[in-house]
Amino acid sequence: MVGKKSGKALRDEGLERTDNNMDLSSWPQIPAINQKNYYTDYLKRDDQNLAFRLANEEARTKMTKTAKDRDRALAMAKPEATEAEVEADGDANMEDADETPEETVGSKVIVIHVGSQNLRIGLSSDALPKTVPMVIARKSKTSESEDHDEPRPKRMKREDGTEEEPENQFGPEWSADFNRMSSELKVRMRQNKRRMLPNSKDMVVNYNRRQRPEIISEHNDPSRVEWTELSNPPPEYIVGQDALRIPDSSKPRYKLYWPIRNGWCNETDYQSKTMLYLDLSLILEDAIKNQLGLTSKKDWLQYSCVFVIPDLYDKTYITQVLEMLMREFSFARVCFIQESLAATFGAGFTSACVVDIGAQKTSICCVEEGMCVENSRVNLKMGGQDVTQAFVKMMLHDHFPYSDINLWRRYDFLLAEELKKNLCTMTEANVSPQVFDFHLRVSGEDTQKHTFRAFDEVHLAPMGFFEPTIFDNDHKLDGRRRLIERSVDIYDGQANDPTSGAQSEIMTALAPALTPNGTANAEPQAAPSDVQATPSRPATSNPLGRVQEQEATPHSSVAGSPAPEVAATPQTAGANTPAVSAPTTQPARQAMEHRDDILPVYALDNAILTSIAHAARSDEKKMRDFIGGIMIVGGGSLTSGLNLFLEERLQLPPSRIRQRNHDWSATQRPETHSWIGKLEYDRLGHRLMAYKCMWAY
């Protein structure tokens, strides 16, 4: 056994301790906490929560008021009455008060849903909302049709300035796409044993070439339009349906402004964001007064407001809306709810894949147990107005008799919307050469009755949801971020708008990679200033078949890969999966959701599959539930047969896709903690959103 070494031996071996017992640092040493006595209740009790304290204060105030009313009743009782009689009378009065009928649940809650083309507004207790055009007309030197030299849709001209033939007015690429889609439709109809005349297109063109309008005098027109009459002096602005009925040649001239375009704030037509938000406020104020009958702003203090926002929103827009509702409109409380969640509330579903097809925006989101699945949110910049414009172009291509149609003119825009609503269909059985007519009504002119024939145009125009190359996507990004800055985090300066894995995957498939200096790769088709083309649609897939195959072969995944955070190479979707990006060694990309040079336009069926894949996350049961619970809402979903066509496109069993006529949410009892009150907003401002939203803000 080795004994203890002496100090001399340690010194000789270099192991002797030579320090002088000084501290290693001059910083004060904090002793460890004695765990036996350690205790704190900071933010552990409910009464330390602001919302809980305010609710208690409200209950205490109500109880105090009831006691004061009781004391007042006792004081005003007869002097000769005994105390027992007074108490009995007070109890009887309270019972009578309790028996009085209470107001309808939701009758003091205003629900507002702002869209690109229409505003839906109503009380939460209403079965259906009021629909108002989301437009305001202001005095101007010229109208919007006079501001644009070229008609809409834009036609090409020859070198000598004369007009091209209708078949060549929209360029060879568009004509080739239209003819290809027409040929594919004929093949499908033959495969489905549907009869079709071989010269149907020639019949339509020859018939339309010979047609001349029939003139009907205004006093013989039973359905003449009531145009908006200007008062004297004329107002500075006109809102809603009356604005659309102002004649283009009115004196003075009025110009239409749409505050929301493609689901974003309209930064193209406005010169300042102050005017943009002012017009938004005026439209909402007019709708509350005229549609809900609340003409006095003093009454608004008694009402709460539920504001429906997009699933993928801009925080700057939400902050401004909250300021408007609390300060200008003086609502008692405000609550925000996402579109997809509102749609499921209105339909009475707890879980669904919501496809909201609006006028200029299509959003897709999977809702599970009353919560939106964050990574499943998709926002596409296409909608019903794109179908309208594509339908007009197709009809002009086939020698539409009213060749002078111009969607910048108000009466032509309303006419085109009416024709699309009445004629367009996704049911192939209704595709045949048919004769239709319409009445062209212009202020101060006689009515013209036009007769025309249409064939496959009524089907191919809404087919643009699945073939987006037929849409006109050239100017949808004009003015983006010109007036309104992106919201950024106050600590690290990074963009903090909500993101989504499904949206990132779609944007990655459409976008070029960025080089280290922040520019796009030098490829002809990948210039940042150009709108990226939509990849051609792959062969239709059968998601249910893939799920069933998964049970027998568990080694492969049904879900797409999550959105890459590093460089990625876009891959075209295969026959069995949506487009998935694979990591490579290319330079890192900027976050796809924060690229303002990429237009998210993608085939609708592929976008639905991408959304569901990110929501299910390789869970076969969730995949099966979402695919079997697709619900399409919005104005664009009213196209006849769209749900059946989408089922066939996705190869789903019949009656799997539910189609609703409206996406109104009967939000009568929002969660108590999600309301934002005046006192809270005065103290904390828009920072409350992080604590009050029903989702991760």
XYZ file of C-alpha atoms in Angstrom:
697
model
C 0.000 0.000 0.000
C 1.404 3.296 -1.091
C 1.528 5.795 1.773
C 0.805 9.522 1.671
C 3.546 11.498 -0.011
C 5.233 14.319 1.785
C 5.178 17.918 0.733
C 8.776 17.717 -0.439
C 7.995 14.744 -2.662
C 4.989 16.569 -4.159
C 7.129 19.627 -4.791
C 9.800 17.553 -6.484
C 7.153 15.980 -8.739
C 5.500 19.328 -9.536
C 2.232 18.454 -7.822
C 2.419 20.780 -4.821
C -0.435 23.293 -4.467
C 0.975 26.777 -5.011
C -2.156 29.022 -5.017
C -2.744 31.651 -2.361
C -6.470 30.842 -1.804
C -7.582 33.953 -3.768
C -10.872 33.910 -5.703
C -10.689 33.049 -9.370
C -12.624 36.190 -10.310
C -13.331 39.607 -8.859
C -17.000 39.288 -9.847
C -19.300 38.729 -6.867
C -20.197 35.106 -6.350
C -23.953 34.487 -5.941
C -24.620 31.523 -3.677
C -26.994 28.823 -4.842
C -30.646 29.087 -3.827
C -31.637 27.021 -0.819
C -34.153 24.688 -2.428
C -35.836 23.974 0.903
C -37.054 27.588 1.176
C -37.439 28.296 -2.551
C -40.963 29.518 -3.475
C -42.643 31.976 -5.862
C -46.135 32.363 -7.249
C -45.326 34.776 -10.062
C -47.797 34.218 -12.967
C -49.068 31.066 -11.277
C -52.400 32.370 -10.005
C -55.404 33.233 -12.149
C -55.830 36.617 -10.486
C -52.465 37.668 -11.928
C -53.868 37.331 -15.453
C -55.233 40.566 -16.922
C -58.127 38.915 -18.733
C -59.165 37.027 -15.596
C -58.995 40.181 -13.481
C -61.116 42.125 -15.947
C -63.730 39.349 -15.990
C -63.838 39.422 -12.178
C -64.138 43.200 -12.183
C -67.023 42.977 -14.653
C -68.816 40.406 -12.479
C -68.193 42.511 -9.364
C -69.544 45.623 -11.102
C -72.666 43.741 -12.168
C -73.208 42.459 -8.633
C -72.767 45.967 -7.224
C -75.280 47.372 -9.681
C -77.815 44.702 -8.729
C -77.368 45.510 -5.037
C -77.795 49.244 -5.675
C -80.957 48.607 -7.666
C -82.307 46.529 -4.755
C -81.486 49.266 -2.248
C -83.155 51.836 -4.480
C -86.284 49.682 -4.613
C -86.281 49.444 -0.817
C -85.853 53.202 -0.428
C -88.718 53.977 -2.830
C -91.111 51.527 -1.078
C -94.177 52.726 0.901
C -93.279 54.145 4.352
C -95.981 52.143 6.123
C -94.928 48.859 4.536
C -93.110 46.446 6.725
C -89.621 45.328 5.933
C -90.839 41.837 5.156
C -93.317 43.218 2.608
C -90.624 45.355 1.005
C -88.326 42.358 0.716
C -91.181 40.333 -0.725
C -91.905 43.057 -3.275
C -88.196 43.256 -4.142
C -88.019 39.511 -4.642
C -91.109 39.648 -6.847
C -89.611 42.447 -8.936
C -86.407 40.476 -9.374
C -88.377 37.405 -10.424
C -90.277 39.495 -12.963
C -86.981 40.836 -14.261
C -85.657 37.307 -14.573
C -88.739 36.273 -16.553
C -88.280 39.022 -19.151
C -87.154 37.548 -22.470
C -83.422 37.831 -23.090
C -81.993 39.101 -26.374
C -81.138 36.550 -29.032
C -77.688 35.048 -28.671
C -75.382 36.761 -31.143
C -77.685 39.722 -31.816
C -75.036 42.070 -30.399
C -72.149 40.554 -32.383
C -71.264 41.934 -35.831
C -69.349 39.578 -38.144
C -67.293 41.164 -40.940
C -65.593 39.261 -43.765
C -63.682 41.455 -46.219
C -63.013 40.033 -49.698
C -61.394 41.272 -52.885
C -64.715 41.772 -54.693
C -67.422 41.522 -52.024
C -67.883 42.346 -48.373
C -69.980 39.990 -46.253
C -71.440 41.536 -43.129
C -74.198 40.669 -40.709
C -75.114 39.850 -37.150
C -73.953 36.558 -35.733
C -77.574 35.556 -35.195
C -78.424 36.011 -38.896
C -78.842 32.943 -41.080
C -77.168 34.618 -44.081
C -74.946 37.684 -44.365
C -75.504 40.796 -46.431
C -73.235 40.975 -49.496
C -71.925 44.378 -50.623
C -69.442 45.114 -53.449
C -66.104 46.007 -51.873
C -65.703 49.170 -53.973
C -65.832 52.930 -53.562
C -66.200 55.563 -56.301
C -64.451 58.900 -55.868
C -64.591 62.089 -57.906
C -61.954 62.119 -60.612
C -61.101 63.806 -63.880
C -61.442 60.512 -65.760
C -63.080 57.147 -65.214
C -61.082 53.914 -64.985
C -62.025 52.988 -68.573
C -60.619 56.321 -69.821
C -57.405 55.851 -67.828
C -56.478 52.708 -69.782
C -55.682 53.048 -73.457
C -55.936 49.318 -74.090
C -59.105 47.290 -73.472
C -59.326 44.418 -71.052
C -58.620 41.688 -71.989
C -55.750 43.138 -74.020
C -55.845 42.479 -77.773
C -52.863 42.295 -80.084
C -52.693 44.431 -83.223
C -50.879 44.173 -86.513
C -47.846 46.271 -87.316
C -50.013 48.725 -89.290
C -52.243 49.290 -86.251
C -55.255 47.320 -87.499
C -56.877 44.657 -85.352
C -55.829 41.049 -85.646
C -58.263 38.284 -86.470
C -60.074 36.998 -83.368
C -58.080 33.740 -83.470
C -54.811 35.693 -83.156
C -55.785 38.534 -80.819
C -54.296 36.990 -77.682
C -51.035 35.638 -79.020
C -49.936 32.243 -80.347
C -49.091 30.791 -76.907
C -52.525 31.449 -75.445
C -54.248 30.162 -78.598
C -52.140 27.000 -78.476
C -53.121 26.394 -74.831
C -56.791 26.970 -75.629
C -56.734 24.613 -78.613
C -54.878 21.964 -76.589
C -57.449 22.120 -73.789
C -60.246 21.906 -76.350
C -58.693 18.814 -77.949
C -58.204 17.122 -74.559
C -61.867 17.787 -73.713
C -62.975 16.104 -76.926
C -60.859 13.051 -76.098
C -62.338 12.808 -72.591
C -65.877 13.157 -73.874
C -65.344 10.387 -76.429
C -63.874 8.161 -73.731
C -66.965 8.799 -71.594
C -69.245 7.875 -74.528
C -70.658 11.378 -74.915
C -71.956 12.333 -78.332
C -70.217 15.222 -80.036
C -70.622 16.696 -83.487
C -67.316 16.670 -85.367
C -67.685 20.262 -86.611
C -69.045 21.838 -83.421
C -66.415 24.583 -83.305
C -67.017 25.592 -86.922
C -70.752 25.779 -86.262
C -70.170 28.176 -83.363
C -67.753 30.417 -85.286
C -69.937 30.619 -88.412
C -73.059 31.363 -86.373
C -71.392 34.124 -84.333
C -69.961 35.782 -87.436
C -73.430 36.343 -88.920
C -75.117 37.781 -85.840
C -76.174 41.413 -85.589
C -77.668 43.001 -82.456
C -81.366 43.708 -82.123
C -82.118 47.254 -80.920
C -84.722 47.637 -78.160
C -85.852 51.108 -77.137
C -85.464 51.903 -73.463
C -89.199 52.211 -72.751
C -89.760 48.723 -74.207
C -87.093 47.098 -72.007
C -88.848 45.585 -68.954
C -85.547 44.865 -67.164
C -83.825 48.192 -67.723
C -81.120 49.149 -65.256
C -81.663 51.818 -62.636
C -78.498 53.868 -62.917
C -77.210 55.861 -59.953
C -78.435 59.452 -60.091
C -76.023 62.042 -58.759
C -77.356 64.598 -56.315
C -76.679 68.315 -56.535
C -74.005 68.939 -55.422
C -72.603 65.485 -56.251
C -71.104 63.568 -53.304
C -67.376 63.144 -52.880
C -67.690 59.366 -52.841
C -70.269 56.618 -53.404
C -69.993 53.135 -51.913
C -71.116 49.623 -52.835
C -73.625 48.638 -55.503
C -74.479 52.276 -56.260
C -70.831 52.868 -57.204
C -70.974 50.116 -59.851
C -74.097 51.699 -61.358
C -72.574 55.139 -61.932
C -72.450 55.742 -65.714
C -68.921 55.824 -67.141
C -69.740 59.130 -68.829
C -71.176 60.772 -65.699
C -70.628 64.450 -64.980
C -68.539 64.816 -62.930
C -66.556 61.658 -63.564
C -66.096 59.025 -60.861
C -63.324 56.468 -60.602
C -63.706 53.087 -58.893
C -61.237 51.975 -56.227
C -61.009 48.449 -54.790
C -59.092 48.534 -51.454
C -58.425 44.767 -51.523
C -56.967 43.051 -54.598
C -55.913 39.389 -54.781
C -56.374 39.111 -51.021
C -53.807 41.865 -50.401
C -54.147 45.574 -49.824
C -54.363 47.272 -53.226
C -51.033 49.057 -53.525
C -51.328 49.446 -57.301
C -54.176 51.943 -57.623
C -53.552 53.951 -54.451
C -50.907 56.613 -53.987
C -50.866 56.517 -50.179
C -51.745 53.936 -47.569
C -53.695 56.599 -45.675
C -56.233 56.806 -48.499
C -56.295 53.024 -48.802
C -57.194 52.521 -45.133
C -59.625 55.445 -45.267
C -61.555 53.858 -48.140
C -61.615 50.544 -46.299
C -63.036 52.319 -43.251
C -65.677 54.183 -45.294
C -66.916 50.990 -46.961
C -67.240 49.186 -43.624
C -68.951 52.179 -42.001
C -71.473 52.507 -44.823
C -72.263 48.783 -44.688
C -72.859 48.857 -40.929
C -75.182 51.840 -41.228
C -77.157 50.804 -44.321
C -77.079 47.001 -44.203
C -77.429 46.506 -40.439
C -79.506 49.606 -39.697
C -77.092 50.939 -37.053
C -77.144 54.543 -38.228
C -75.902 56.065 -34.963
C -72.322 55.438 -33.913
C -73.379 55.751 -30.291
C -75.123 52.381 -30.625
C -71.913 50.717 -31.794
C -70.558 50.903 -28.240
C -72.934 48.084 -27.284
C -71.783 45.749 -30.070
C -68.877 43.351 -30.342
C -67.153 42.542 -33.631
C -65.815 39.263 -35.042
C -63.470 40.025 -37.942
C -62.677 37.191 -40.368
C -59.089 37.259 -41.672
C -57.176 35.100 -44.186
C -55.387 31.973 -42.985
C -52.112 33.425 -44.276
C -52.341 37.109 -43.412
C -50.159 40.208 -43.273
C -49.654 41.331 -39.674
C -49.502 44.967 -40.752
C -53.019 44.659 -42.169
C -54.343 42.990 -38.998
C -52.776 45.683 -36.807
C -54.397 48.452 -38.842
C -57.807 46.754 -38.803
C -57.633 46.333 -35.018
C -56.820 50.024 -34.632
C -59.758 50.928 -36.880
C -62.276 48.759 -35.050
C -61.234 49.904 -31.571
C -60.608 53.603 -32.202
C -62.794 54.685 -35.125
C -65.724 52.296 -34.731
C -65.508 52.083 -30.912
C -66.747 48.504 -30.649
C -66.991 47.116 -27.129
C -64.877 44.055 -27.980
C -63.083 42.671 -31.024
C -62.182 39.089 -31.918
C -60.304 37.729 -34.949
C -61.001 34.360 -36.564
C -59.413 32.683 -39.579
C -61.411 32.028 -42.761
C -61.121 28.247 -42.789
C -62.047 27.964 -39.128
C -65.037 30.259 -39.691
C -66.175 28.086 -42.609
C -66.094 24.918 -40.495
C -67.972 26.693 -37.693
C -70.678 27.726 -40.136
C -70.905 24.211 -41.585
C -70.869 22.519 -38.192
C -67.737 20.419 -38.834
C -64.841 19.917 -36.462
C -62.369 18.661 -39.086
C -62.248 19.302 -42.837
C -60.029 20.405 -45.699
C -61.497 23.799 -46.587
C -61.047 25.072 -50.163
C -62.183 28.701 -50.312
C -62.434 29.924 -53.932
C -62.955 33.666 -53.937
C -63.014 36.283 -56.668
C -59.242 36.806 -56.844
C -57.819 34.460 -54.206
C -58.094 30.755 -53.431
C -57.087 29.547 -49.982
C -56.754 25.951 -48.794
C -56.370 24.872 -45.189
C -56.967 21.709 -43.164
C -58.872 22.221 -39.929
C -58.496 19.622 -37.194
C -60.526 19.730 -33.980
C -61.272 23.422 -34.282
C -57.712 24.499 -35.130
C -56.115 25.331 -38.461
C -53.112 23.117 -39.198
C -50.425 25.739 -39.732
C -48.297 23.891 -42.275
C -51.324 23.074 -44.458
C -52.216 26.685 -45.296
C -52.059 27.579 -48.993
C -52.862 30.936 -50.607
C -53.172 31.049 -54.417
C -53.681 34.277 -56.344
C -56.435 33.133 -58.700
C -60.207 33.068 -58.473
C -63.542 33.741 -60.098
C -62.494 36.951 -61.838
C -59.750 35.049 -63.653
C -62.439 32.660 -64.896
C -64.494 35.640 -66.076
C -61.611 37.097 -68.063
C -60.648 33.706 -69.506
C -64.268 33.117 -70.552
C -64.397 36.484 -72.345
C -61.129 35.734 -74.156
C -62.375 32.322 -75.263
C -65.639 33.780 -76.549
C -63.781 36.525 -78.431
C -61.499 33.854 -79.882
C -64.625 32.197 -81.312
C -65.979 35.441 -82.859
C -68.176 36.670 -80.023
C -70.686 39.092 -81.631
C -70.029 41.827 -79.037
C -66.380 42.183 -80.013
C -65.989 45.589 -78.344
C -66.378 44.240 -74.813
C -64.007 45.933 -72.372
C -63.910 44.860 -68.722
C -62.613 48.273 -67.678
C -66.123 49.564 -68.408
C -68.521 48.992 -65.527
C -71.469 47.734 -67.548
C -69.237 45.325 -69.478
C -67.726 44.003 -66.245
C -71.187 43.345 -64.778
C -72.285 41.739 -68.055
C -69.272 39.402 -68.126
C -69.852 38.385 -64.501
C -73.491 37.605 -65.277
C -72.606 35.520 -68.342
C -70.022 33.530 -66.405
C -72.442 32.898 -63.545
C -75.228 31.720 -65.861
C -73.295 29.749 -68.479
C -70.099 28.281 -67.057
C -70.293 24.663 -65.932
C -67.939 21.832 -65.032
C -70.429 19.144 -66.102
C -69.265 17.646 -69.396
C -72.793 16.468 -70.237
C -73.793 20.143 -70.694
C -71.024 20.834 -73.223
C -72.642 21.149 -76.653
C -73.239 23.930 -79.206
C -76.050 25.955 -77.649
C -77.676 29.287 -78.455
C -77.703 31.987 -75.764
C -78.613 35.645 -75.668
C -77.874 38.652 -73.476
C -78.928 42.291 -73.257
C -76.351 45.063 -73.373
C -77.608 48.032 -71.371
C -75.676 51.311 -71.447
C -76.777 54.493 -69.710
C -78.434 56.894 -72.158
C -78.475 54.384 -75.044
C -80.975 51.885 -76.390
C -80.696 48.280 -75.252
C -78.995 45.823 -77.604
C -80.014 42.170 -77.633
C -77.214 39.884 -78.827
C -77.582 36.225 -79.743
C -74.561 33.933 -79.850
C -73.484 30.317 -79.692
C -71.072 28.770 -77.229
C -69.540 25.324 -77.158
C -66.660 24.250 -74.901
C -65.847 27.759 -73.657
C -68.350 27.353 -70.827
C -66.345 24.370 -69.547
C -62.770 25.337 -70.357
C -62.911 28.734 -68.618
C -63.416 27.262 -65.095
C -60.958 24.504 -66.094
C -58.375 27.245 -65.584
C -58.351 26.344 -61.885
C -56.593 23.147 -62.966
C -54.728 24.695 -65.941
C -53.663 28.137 -64.608
C -51.618 28.964 -67.711
C -54.876 30.001 -69.389
C -55.248 32.882 -66.892
C -53.749 36.337 -67.302
C -51.195 36.635 -64.483
C -49.050 39.467 -65.819
C -49.923 42.354 -63.502
C -50.941 40.696 -60.242
C -47.668 41.595 -58.516
C -47.591 45.220 -59.657
C -47.092 47.614 -56.748
C -46.523 44.900 -54.159
C -44.799 46.363 -51.040
C -44.832 49.839 -52.587
C -46.876 51.429 -49.787
C -47.044 48.945 -46.927
C -43.879 47.568 -45.389
C -43.622 43.954 -44.320
C -44.016 43.289 -40.621
C -40.716 42.460 -38.912
C -39.743 41.279 -35.455
C -38.657 44.134 -33.200
C -35.754 42.141 -31.796
C -34.041 40.485 -34.761
C -35.542 42.448 -37.684
C -36.672 39.269 -39.466
C -40.025 39.035 -41.256
C -42.613 37.602 -38.870
C -45.671 37.107 -41.057
C -47.119 33.588 -40.737
C -45.514 30.853 -42.830
C -46.618 27.447 -44.027
C -44.820 24.322 -45.174
C -47.344 23.671 -47.947
C -47.103 27.253 -49.238
C -43.323 27.079 -49.116
C -43.324 23.866 -51.148
C -45.527 25.417 -53.821
C -43.444 28.601 -53.931
C -40.280 26.509 -54.171
C -41.695 24.651 -57.159
C -42.395 27.990 -58.873
C -39.303 29.940 -57.848
C -35.708 30.125 -58.994
C -32.963 29.727 -56.386
C -31.224 32.831 -55.067
C -27.498 33.366 -55.364
C -25.526 34.523 -52.302
C -25.884 38.167 -53.386
C -29.687 37.875 -53.246
C -30.437 37.694 -56.975
C -32.045 34.846 -58.855
C -29.984 32.343 -60.805
C -29.178 33.478 -64.304
C -31.789 31.518 -66.202
C -34.067 32.993 -68.871
C -37.253 31.730 -67.215
C -36.211 32.659 -63.679
C -35.971 36.447 -63.761
C -37.250 37.883 -60.464
C -39.341 40.523 -62.229
C -41.269 37.942 -64.210
C -44.206 35.959 -62.919
C -43.145 32.357 -62.756
C -44.941 29.953 -65.024
C -47.004 27.186 -63.491
C -45.587 23.694 -64.051
C -47.700 21.461 -66.217
C -50.069 19.248 -64.283
C -48.977 15.641 -63.877
C -51.211 12.646 -64.240
C -53.996 12.505 -61.674
C -53.217 10.578 -58.541
C -55.350 8.436 -56.299
C -54.657 9.446 -52.685
C -56.983 6.822 -51.240
C -55.212 4.138 -53.239
C -51.884 5.341 -51.901
C -53.186 5.191 -48.342
C -54.459 1.662 -48.836
C -51.156 0.674 -50.365
C -49.388 2.143 -47.341
C -51.064 -0.351 -45.047
C -49.535 -3.216 -47.001
C -46.223 -1.472 -47.726
C -45.260 0.667 -44.735
C -41.792 1.546 -45.994
C -42.958 4.434 -48.209
C -44.575 7.667 -47.053
C -47.763 9.207 -48.410
C -46.926 12.702 -47.264
C -44.763 15.141 -49.134
C -41.472 16.278 -47.674
C -41.607 19.324 -45.389
C -40.551 22.647 -46.825
C -36.766 22.888 -47.077
C -35.009 25.713 -45.306
C -31.935 25.437 -47.488
C -31.385 25.310 -51.196
C -33.783 23.146 -53.146
C -34.307 22.078 -56.704
C -37.936 22.217 -57.908
C -39.182 18.845 -59.032
C -42.256 18.230 -61.074
C -44.905 16.264 -59.229
C -44.973 12.633 -60.206
C -47.960 10.456 -60.850
C -48.420 9.524 -57.221
C -47.244 12.476 -55.136
C -47.475 16.266 -55.166
C -44.441 18.312 -56.102
C -41.697 17.759 -53.530
C -38.387 19.585 -53.278
C -35.143 17.804 -52.574
C -32.149 19.476 -50.924
C -29.085 20.136 -53.045
C -25.842 22.041 -52.707
C -27.104 25.196 -54.426
C -26.899 28.574 -52.640
C -29.373 29.059 -49.797
C -32.802 30.457 -50.635
C -34.648 33.244 -48.934
C -37.806 32.025 -47.180
C -40.273 31.311 -49.970
C -43.218 32.959 -48.219
C -41.279 36.218 -48.092
C -40.423 36.380 -51.790
C -42.557 39.114 -53.349
C -41.354 38.416 -56.901
C -43.087 35.022 -57.106
C -46.786 34.739 -57.895
C -48.385 31.713 -56.192
C -50.534 30.303 -59.007
C -50.768 26.509 -58.986
C -53.116 23.774 -60.177
C -55.965 23.487 -57.666
C -55.931 19.691 -57.319
C -52.156 19.605 -56.774
C -52.435 22.381 -54.204
C -55.113 20.425 -52.302
C -52.939 17.310 -52.232
C -49.949 19.349 -51.044
C -51.991 20.905 -48.252
C -53.350 17.539 -47.086
C -49.902 15.923 -47.229
C -48.475 18.574 -44.905
C -51.480 18.329 -42.576
C -51.403 14.524 -42.302
C -47.625 14.238 -41.782
C -47.494 10.564 -42.815
C -50.516 9.636 -40.693
C -52.709 7.422 -42.913
C -55.833 7.980 -40.815
C -55.503 11.758 -40.991
C -54.822 11.554 -44.712
C -57.973 9.497 -45.188
C -60.047 11.854 -43.029
C -58.925 15.025 -44.813
C -59.322 13.574 -48.298
C -62.797 12.350 -47.395
C -63.713 15.708 -45.830
C -62.946 18.277 -48.539
C -65.343 21.228 -48.352
C -65.389 23.911 -51.080
C -66.812 27.327 -50.220
C -66.687 30.850 -51.612
C -68.266 32.501 -54.630
C -66.030 30.687 -57.099
C -67.257 27.331 -55.817
C -70.790 27.999 -57.112
C -69.795 26.849 -60.604
C -72.144 24.025 -61.524
C -70.590 20.570 -61.124
C -67.291 21.779 -59.646
C -67.443 19.372 -56.700
C -68.142 16.377 -58.969
C -65.342 17.344 -61.353
C -62.905 17.743 -58.464
C -63.848 14.289 -57.167
C -63.121 12.838 -60.598
C -59.877 14.779 -60.855
C -58.700 13.475 -57.483
C -60.145 10.000 -58.228
C -62.302 10.030 -55.106
C -65.519 8.081 -54.503
C -68.756 10.044 -55.143
C -70.132 12.428 -52.503
C -66.733 12.898 -50.857
C -66.555 16.656 -51.560
C -69.137 18.886 -49.924
C -70.175 22.103 -51.659
C -71.709 24.919 -49.643
C -73.533 27.904 -51.085
C -71.879 30.314 -48.666
C -69.058 30.387 -46.152
C -70.886 32.365 -43.464
C -69.834 31.624 -39.925
C -72.499 31.677 -37.229
C -69.919 32.665 -34.619
C -72.180 33.300 -31.671
C -70.036 32.406 -28.653
C -66.309 32.965 -29.271
C -63.971 31.911 -26.506
C -63.958 34.420 -23.650
C -60.185 34.772 -23.635
C -60.089 35.646 -27.360
C -61.951 38.951 -27.008
C -59.943 42.179 -26.993
C -61.524 44.863 -24.827
C -60.972 48.604 -24.761
C -59.112 48.678 -21.449
C -56.733 45.943 -22.540
C -56.098 47.605 -25.893
C -55.435 50.967 -24.256
C -52.832 49.359 -22.009
C -51.043 46.970 -24.368
C -52.076 47.881 -27.943
C -51.652 45.356 -30.730
C -49.248 43.311 -28.583
C -52.392 41.688 -27.209
C -52.747 39.707 -30.432
C -50.038 37.297 -29.306
C -52.125 36.379 -26.245
C -55.688 36.773 -27.528
C -55.691 34.876 -30.825
C -57.022 31.330 -31.014
C -53.901 30.341 -32.968
C -50.171 31.046 -32.809
C -50.035 34.694 -33.927
